[in-house]
Short mmCIF file of C-alpha atoms and ligand atoms in Angstrom, two decimals:
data_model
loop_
_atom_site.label_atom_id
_atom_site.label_comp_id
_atom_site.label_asym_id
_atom_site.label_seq_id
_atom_site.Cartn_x
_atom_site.Cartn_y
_atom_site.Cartn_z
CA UNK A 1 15.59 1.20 -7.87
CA UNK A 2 16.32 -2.15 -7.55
CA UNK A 3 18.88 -2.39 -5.50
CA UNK A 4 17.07 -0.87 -2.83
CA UNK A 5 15.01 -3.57 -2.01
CA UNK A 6 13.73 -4.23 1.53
CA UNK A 7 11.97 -7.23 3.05
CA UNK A 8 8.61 -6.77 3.58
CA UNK A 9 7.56 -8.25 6.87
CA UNK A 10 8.51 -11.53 7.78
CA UNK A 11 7.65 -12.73 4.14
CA UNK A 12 10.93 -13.27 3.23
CA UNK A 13 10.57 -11.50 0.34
CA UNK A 14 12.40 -8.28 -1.01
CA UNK A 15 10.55 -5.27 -2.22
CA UNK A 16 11.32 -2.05 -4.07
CA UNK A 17 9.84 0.99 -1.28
CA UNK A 18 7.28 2.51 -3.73
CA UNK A 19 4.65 -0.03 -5.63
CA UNK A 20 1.85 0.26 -7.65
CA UNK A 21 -1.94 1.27 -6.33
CA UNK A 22 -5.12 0.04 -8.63
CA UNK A 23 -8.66 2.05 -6.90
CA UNK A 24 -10.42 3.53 -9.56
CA UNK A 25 -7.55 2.67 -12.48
CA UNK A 26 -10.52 0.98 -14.26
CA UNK A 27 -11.66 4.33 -14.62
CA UNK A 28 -9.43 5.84 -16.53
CA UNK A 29 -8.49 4.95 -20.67
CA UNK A 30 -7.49 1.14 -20.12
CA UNK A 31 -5.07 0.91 -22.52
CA UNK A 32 -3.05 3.34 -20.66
CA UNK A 33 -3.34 2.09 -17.34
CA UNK A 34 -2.42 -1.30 -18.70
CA UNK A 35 0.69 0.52 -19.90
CA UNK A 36 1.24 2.70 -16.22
CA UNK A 37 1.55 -0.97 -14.66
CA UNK A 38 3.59 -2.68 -17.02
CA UNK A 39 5.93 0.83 -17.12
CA UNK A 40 6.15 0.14 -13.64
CA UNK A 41 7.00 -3.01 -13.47
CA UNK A 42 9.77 -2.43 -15.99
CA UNK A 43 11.21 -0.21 -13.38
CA UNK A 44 10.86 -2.52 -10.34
CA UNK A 45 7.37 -1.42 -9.05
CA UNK A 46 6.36 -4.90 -8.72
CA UNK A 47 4.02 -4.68 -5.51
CA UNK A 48 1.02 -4.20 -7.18
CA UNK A 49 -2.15 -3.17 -5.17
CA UNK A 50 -5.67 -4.71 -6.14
CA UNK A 51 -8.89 -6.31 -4.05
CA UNK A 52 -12.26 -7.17 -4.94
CA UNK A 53 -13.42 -4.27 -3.52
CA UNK A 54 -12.05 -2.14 -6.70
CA UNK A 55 -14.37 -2.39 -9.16
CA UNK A 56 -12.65 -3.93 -12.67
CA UNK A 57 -9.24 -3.33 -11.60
CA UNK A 58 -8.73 -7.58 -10.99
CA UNK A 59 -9.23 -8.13 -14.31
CA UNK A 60 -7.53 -5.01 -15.83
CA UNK A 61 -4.30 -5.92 -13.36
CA UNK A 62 -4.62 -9.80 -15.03
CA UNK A 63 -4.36 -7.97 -18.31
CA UNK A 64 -1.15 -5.97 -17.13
CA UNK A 65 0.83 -8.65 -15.97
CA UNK A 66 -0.44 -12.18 -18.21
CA UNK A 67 2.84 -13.76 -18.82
CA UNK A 68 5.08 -11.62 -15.87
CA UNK A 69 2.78 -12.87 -12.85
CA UNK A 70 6.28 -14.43 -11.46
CA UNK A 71 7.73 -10.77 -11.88
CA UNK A 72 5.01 -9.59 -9.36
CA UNK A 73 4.12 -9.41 -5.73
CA UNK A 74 0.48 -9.15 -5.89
CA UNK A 75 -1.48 -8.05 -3.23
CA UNK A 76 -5.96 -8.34 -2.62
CA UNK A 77 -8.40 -7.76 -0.11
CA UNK A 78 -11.38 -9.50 0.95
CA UNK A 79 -14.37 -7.22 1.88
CA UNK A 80 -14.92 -7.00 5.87
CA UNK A 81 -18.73 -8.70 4.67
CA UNK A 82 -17.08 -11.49 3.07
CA UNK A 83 -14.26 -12.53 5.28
CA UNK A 84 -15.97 -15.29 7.46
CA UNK A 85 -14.26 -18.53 7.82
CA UNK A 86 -16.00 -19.79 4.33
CA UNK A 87 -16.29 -16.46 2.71
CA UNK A 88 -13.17 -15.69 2.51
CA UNK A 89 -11.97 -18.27 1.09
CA UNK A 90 -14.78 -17.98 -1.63
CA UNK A 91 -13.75 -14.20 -1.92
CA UNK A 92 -9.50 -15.77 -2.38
CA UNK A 93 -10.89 -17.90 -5.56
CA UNK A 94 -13.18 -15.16 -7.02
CA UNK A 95 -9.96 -12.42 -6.63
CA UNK A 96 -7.68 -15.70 -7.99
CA UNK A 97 -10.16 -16.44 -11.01
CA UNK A 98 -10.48 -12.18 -12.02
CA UNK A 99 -6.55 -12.32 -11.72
CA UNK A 100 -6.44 -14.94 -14.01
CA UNK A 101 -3.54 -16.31 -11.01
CA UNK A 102 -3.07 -19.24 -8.72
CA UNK A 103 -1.95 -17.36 -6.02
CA UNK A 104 -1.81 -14.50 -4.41
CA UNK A 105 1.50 -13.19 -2.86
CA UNK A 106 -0.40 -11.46 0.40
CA UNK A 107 -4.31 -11.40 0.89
CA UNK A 108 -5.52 -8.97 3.23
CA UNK A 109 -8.37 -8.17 5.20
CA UNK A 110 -9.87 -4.83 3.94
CA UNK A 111 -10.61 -3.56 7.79
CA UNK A 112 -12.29 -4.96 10.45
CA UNK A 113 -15.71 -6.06 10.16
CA UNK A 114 -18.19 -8.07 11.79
CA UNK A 115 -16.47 -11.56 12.03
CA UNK A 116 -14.09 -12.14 14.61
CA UNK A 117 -10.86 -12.05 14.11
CA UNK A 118 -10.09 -16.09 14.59
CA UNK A 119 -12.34 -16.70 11.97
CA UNK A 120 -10.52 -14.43 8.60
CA UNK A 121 -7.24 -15.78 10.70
CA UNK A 122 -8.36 -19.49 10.19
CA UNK A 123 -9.41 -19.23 6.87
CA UNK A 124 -6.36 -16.89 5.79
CA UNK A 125 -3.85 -19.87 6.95
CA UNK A 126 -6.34 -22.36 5.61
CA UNK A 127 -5.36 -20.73 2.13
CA UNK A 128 -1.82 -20.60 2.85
CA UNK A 129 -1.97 -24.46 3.47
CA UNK A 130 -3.66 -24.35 -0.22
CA UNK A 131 -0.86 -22.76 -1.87
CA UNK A 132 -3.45 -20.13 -2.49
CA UNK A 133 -1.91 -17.43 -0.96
CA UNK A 134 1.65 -17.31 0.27
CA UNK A 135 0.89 -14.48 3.08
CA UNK A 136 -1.45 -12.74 4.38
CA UNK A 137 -2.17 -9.22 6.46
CA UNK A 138 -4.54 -6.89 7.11
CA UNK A 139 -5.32 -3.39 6.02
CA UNK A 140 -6.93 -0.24 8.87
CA UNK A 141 -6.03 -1.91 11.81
CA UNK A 142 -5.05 0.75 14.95
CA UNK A 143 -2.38 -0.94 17.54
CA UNK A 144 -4.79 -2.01 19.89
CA UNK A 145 -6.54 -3.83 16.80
CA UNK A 146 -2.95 -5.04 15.85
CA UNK A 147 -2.29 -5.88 19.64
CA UNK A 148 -5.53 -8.43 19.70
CA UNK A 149 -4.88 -10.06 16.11
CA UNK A 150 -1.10 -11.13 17.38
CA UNK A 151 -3.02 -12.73 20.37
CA UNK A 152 -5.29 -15.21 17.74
CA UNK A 153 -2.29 -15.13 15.24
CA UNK A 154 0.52 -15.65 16.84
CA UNK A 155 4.30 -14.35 15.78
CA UNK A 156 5.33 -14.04 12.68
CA UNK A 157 2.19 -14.30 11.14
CA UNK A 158 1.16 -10.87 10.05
CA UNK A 159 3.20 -9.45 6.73
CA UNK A 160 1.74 -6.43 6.51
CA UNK A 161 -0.67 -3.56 7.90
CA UNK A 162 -1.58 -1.21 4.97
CA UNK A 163 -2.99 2.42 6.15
CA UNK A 164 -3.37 5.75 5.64
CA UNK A 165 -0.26 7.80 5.07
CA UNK A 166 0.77 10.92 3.38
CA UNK A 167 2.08 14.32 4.11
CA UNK A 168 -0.86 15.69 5.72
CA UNK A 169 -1.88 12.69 7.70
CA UNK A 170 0.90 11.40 9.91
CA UNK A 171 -0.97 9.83 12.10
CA UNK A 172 0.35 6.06 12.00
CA UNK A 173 3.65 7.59 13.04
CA UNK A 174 2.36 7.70 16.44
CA UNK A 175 1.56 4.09 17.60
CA UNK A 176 1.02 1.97 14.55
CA UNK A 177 4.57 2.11 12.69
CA UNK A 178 6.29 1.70 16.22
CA UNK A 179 4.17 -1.59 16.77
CA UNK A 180 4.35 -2.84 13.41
CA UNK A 181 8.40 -2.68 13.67
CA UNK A 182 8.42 -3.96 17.19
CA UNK A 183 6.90 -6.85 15.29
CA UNK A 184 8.01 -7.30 12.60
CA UNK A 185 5.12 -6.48 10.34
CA UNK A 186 5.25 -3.97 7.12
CA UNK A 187 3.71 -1.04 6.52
CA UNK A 188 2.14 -0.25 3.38
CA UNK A 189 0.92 3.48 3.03
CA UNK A 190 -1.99 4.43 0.88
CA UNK A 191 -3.35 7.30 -0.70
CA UNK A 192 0.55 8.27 -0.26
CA UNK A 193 -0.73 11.51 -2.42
CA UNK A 194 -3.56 12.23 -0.46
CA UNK A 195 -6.28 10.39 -3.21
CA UNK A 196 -6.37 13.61 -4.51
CA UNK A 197 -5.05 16.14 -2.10
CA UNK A 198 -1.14 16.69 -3.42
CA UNK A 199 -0.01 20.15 -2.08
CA UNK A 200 -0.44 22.79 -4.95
CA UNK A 201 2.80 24.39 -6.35
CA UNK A 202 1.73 27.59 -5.45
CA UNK A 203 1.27 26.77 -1.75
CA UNK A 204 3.58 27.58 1.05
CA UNK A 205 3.55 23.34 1.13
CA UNK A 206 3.84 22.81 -2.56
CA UNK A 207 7.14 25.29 -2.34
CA UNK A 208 9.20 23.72 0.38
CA UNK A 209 8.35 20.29 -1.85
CA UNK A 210 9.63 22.09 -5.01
CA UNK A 211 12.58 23.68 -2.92
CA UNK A 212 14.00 20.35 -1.72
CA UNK A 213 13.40 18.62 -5.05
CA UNK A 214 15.35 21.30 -6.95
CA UNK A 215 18.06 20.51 -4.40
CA UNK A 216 18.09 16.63 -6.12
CA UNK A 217 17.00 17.39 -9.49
CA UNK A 218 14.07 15.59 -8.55
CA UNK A 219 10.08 16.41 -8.60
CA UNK A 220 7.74 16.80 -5.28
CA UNK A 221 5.85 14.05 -5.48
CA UNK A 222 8.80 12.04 -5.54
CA UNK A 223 10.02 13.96 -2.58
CA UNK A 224 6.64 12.89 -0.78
CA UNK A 225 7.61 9.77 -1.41
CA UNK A 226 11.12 9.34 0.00
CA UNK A 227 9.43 11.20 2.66
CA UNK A 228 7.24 8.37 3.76
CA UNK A 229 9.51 5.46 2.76
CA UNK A 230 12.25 6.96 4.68
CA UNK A 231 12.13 4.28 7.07
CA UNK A 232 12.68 0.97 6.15
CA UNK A 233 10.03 -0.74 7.16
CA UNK A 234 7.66 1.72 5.17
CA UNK A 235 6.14 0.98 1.58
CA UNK A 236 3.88 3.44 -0.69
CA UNK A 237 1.70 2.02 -3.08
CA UNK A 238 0.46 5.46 -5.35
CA UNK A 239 -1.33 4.50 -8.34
CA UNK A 240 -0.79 5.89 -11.80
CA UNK A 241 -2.90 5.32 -14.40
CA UNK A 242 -0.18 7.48 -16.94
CA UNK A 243 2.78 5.45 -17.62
CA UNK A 244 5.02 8.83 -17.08
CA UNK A 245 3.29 9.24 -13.49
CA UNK A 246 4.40 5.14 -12.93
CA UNK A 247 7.65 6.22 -13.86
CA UNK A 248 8.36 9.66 -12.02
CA UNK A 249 7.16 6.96 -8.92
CA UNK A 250 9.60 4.83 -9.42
CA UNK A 251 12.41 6.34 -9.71
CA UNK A 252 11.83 7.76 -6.19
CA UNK A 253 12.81 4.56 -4.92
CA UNK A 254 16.27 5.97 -5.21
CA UNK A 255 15.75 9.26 -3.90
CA UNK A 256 17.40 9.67 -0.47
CA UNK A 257 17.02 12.80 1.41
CA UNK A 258 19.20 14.62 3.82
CA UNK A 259 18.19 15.32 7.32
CA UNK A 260 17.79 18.86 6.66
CA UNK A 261 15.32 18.09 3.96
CA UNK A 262 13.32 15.64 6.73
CA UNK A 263 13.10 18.64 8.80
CA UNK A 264 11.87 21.10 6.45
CA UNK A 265 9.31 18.52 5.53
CA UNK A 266 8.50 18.07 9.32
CA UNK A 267 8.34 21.69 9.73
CA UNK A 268 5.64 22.26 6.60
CA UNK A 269 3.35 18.82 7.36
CA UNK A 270 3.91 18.95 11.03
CA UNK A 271 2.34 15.32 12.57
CA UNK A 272 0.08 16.70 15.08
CA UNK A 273 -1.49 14.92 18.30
CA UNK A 274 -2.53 11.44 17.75
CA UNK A 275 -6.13 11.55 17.03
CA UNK A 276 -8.87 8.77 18.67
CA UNK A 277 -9.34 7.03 16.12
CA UNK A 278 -6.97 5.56 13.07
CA UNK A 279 -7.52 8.10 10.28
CA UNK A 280 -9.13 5.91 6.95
CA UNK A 281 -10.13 6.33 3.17
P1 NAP B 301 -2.84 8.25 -4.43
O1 NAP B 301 -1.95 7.17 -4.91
O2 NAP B 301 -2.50 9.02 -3.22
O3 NAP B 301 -3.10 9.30 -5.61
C1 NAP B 301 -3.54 8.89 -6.87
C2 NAP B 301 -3.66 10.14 -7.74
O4 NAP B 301 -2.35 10.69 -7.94
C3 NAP B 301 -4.23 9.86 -9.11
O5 NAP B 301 -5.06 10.95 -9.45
C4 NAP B 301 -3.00 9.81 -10.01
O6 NAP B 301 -3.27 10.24 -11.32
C5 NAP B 301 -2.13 10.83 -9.34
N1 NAP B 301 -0.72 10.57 -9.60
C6 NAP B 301 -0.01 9.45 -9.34
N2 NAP B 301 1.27 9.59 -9.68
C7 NAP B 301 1.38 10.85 -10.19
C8 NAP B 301 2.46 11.61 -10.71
N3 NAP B 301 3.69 11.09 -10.74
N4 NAP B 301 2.22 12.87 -11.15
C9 NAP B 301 0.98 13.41 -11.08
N5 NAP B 301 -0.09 12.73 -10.60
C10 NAP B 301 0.12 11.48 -10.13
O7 NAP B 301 -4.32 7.70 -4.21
P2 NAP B 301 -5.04 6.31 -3.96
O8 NAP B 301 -5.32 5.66 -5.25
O9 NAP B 301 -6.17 6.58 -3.03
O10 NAP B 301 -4.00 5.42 -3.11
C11 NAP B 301 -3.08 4.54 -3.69
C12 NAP B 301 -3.50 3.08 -3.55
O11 NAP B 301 -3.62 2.70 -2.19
C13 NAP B 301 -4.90 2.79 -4.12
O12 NAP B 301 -4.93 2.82 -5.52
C14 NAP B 301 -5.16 1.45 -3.49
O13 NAP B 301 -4.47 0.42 -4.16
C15 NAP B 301 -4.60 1.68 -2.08
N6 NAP B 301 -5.64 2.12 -1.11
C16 NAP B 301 -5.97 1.27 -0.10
C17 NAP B 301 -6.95 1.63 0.82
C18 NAP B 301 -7.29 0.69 1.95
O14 NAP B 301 -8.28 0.91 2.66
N7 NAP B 301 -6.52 -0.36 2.14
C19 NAP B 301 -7.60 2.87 0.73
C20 NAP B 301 -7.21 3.73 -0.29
C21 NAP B 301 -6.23 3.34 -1.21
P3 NAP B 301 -3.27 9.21 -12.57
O15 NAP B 301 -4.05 8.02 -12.15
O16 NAP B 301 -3.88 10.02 -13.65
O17 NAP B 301 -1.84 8.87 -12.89
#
């Protein structure tokens, strides 16, 4: 796992494919979901997955990683209704404060709300003048949302777009991963098991999943998710609140599959015609 890093977006930094998701883990037994993380970041996880959005799971993620926060690339969100020019930078020091952190290694807008664009922009690079956060991106945005942030942000700006993606919902492969590697930008897939959707053994799905992992000695989730980080400028964020979920994740990192195994995938999930609208959680 780690030495299949990959630079996510123009941050300059290196990151393992699959990383760590945090909705609802305050909802399960804390102790082990503290564990999942730290599990995880033993095995080079270290793109952890929070915003203020989430309930507890700040503070239970400033738990998990007091005294590794330099091991970590951690990741919020500001709430649409909080990301005006001021509020989001009162949102950055609440998220900062339940982190117990000084900075956040990307801060993202949670989707596109009622403020303009210029405004979470200004205040994003505002922060990044602070030393508060060290990048920033957003999270739901379609290409033609994409296309008018580049226009107030300029190049090189953008680290990441984080969106829906998972074997029954392809849709980003139409327009939005093409535009976010024409620029540059990462893609961060969530809900990379569906929330709560993974195929069931016993379905045709589930058994072309099990068919290809017997083939690597591996398991189907972690064939879902060299699926979707088969391209590098992909990353999955599944959350595990069971330390031996975090570390059957993990260890896809290092699962590569063949292109017969891409096709057979293809073949069960098949994309389908780009819908109107970006599919969202
Ligand atoms: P997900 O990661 O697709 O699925 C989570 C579910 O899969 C949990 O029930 C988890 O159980 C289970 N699971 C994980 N690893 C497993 C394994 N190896 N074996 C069996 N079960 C396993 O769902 P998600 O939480 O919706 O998405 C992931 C992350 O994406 C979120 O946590 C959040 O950080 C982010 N997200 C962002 C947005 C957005 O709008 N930007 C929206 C949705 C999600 P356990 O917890 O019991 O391990």
């Amino acid at each position: 796992m780690h030495g299949n890093l990959r630079p996510f977006g123009p941050t300059g930094v290196q990151l393992a494919p699959i990383g760590q998701g945090t909705w609802y883990i305050d909802r399960s037994n804390r102790a082990a979901a503290i564990a999942a993380l730290r599990r995880g970041l033993d095995l080079g996880m270290t793109h952890i997955d929070t915003a203020e959005m989430y309930g507890d799971a700040e503070p239970l993620v400033a738990e998990a990683i007091a005294g590794r926060r330099d091991e970590v690339f951690l990741v919020s969100k500001v709430l649409p209704s909080n990301a005006s020019r001021s509020g989001t930078i009162v949102a950055c020091d609440r998220s900062l404060q339940r982190l117990k952190t000084d900075r956040l290694d990307c801060y993202l807008l949670h989707w596109r709300g009622q403020y303009r664009l210029a405004d979470t922009v200004a205040a994003f690079e505002q922060l990044v003048a602070a030393g508060k956060i060290l990048s920033w991106g957003v999270s739901n945005f379609d290409a033609g949302d994409l296309r008018e942030l580049l226009k107030v942000a300029g190049p090189g700006k953008i680290a990441c777009n984080q969106v829906l993606y998972h074997l029954r919902e392809r849709a980003i492969e139409h327009a939005v991963i093409p535009w976010c590697e024409a620029h540059g930008v990462a893609v961060t897939a969530y809900s990379p098991f569906g929330h709560d959707e993974f195929p069931a053994p016993r379905s045709a799905e589930g058994r072309v999943l099990q068919s290809i992992a017997d083939r690597h000695g591996a398991t189907p989730r972690q064939v879902a998710l060299a699926f979707l980080t088969r391209r590098p400028s992909v990353f999955a964020i599944p959350k595990a609140a069971d330390p031996v979920h975090a570390a059957e994740n993990a260890a896809a990192g290092s699962l590569r599959l063949s292109a017969d195994d891409l096709e057979a995938i293809d073949q069960a999930f098949p994309r389908g015609p780009e819908p109107a609208s970006l599919p969202m959680l």
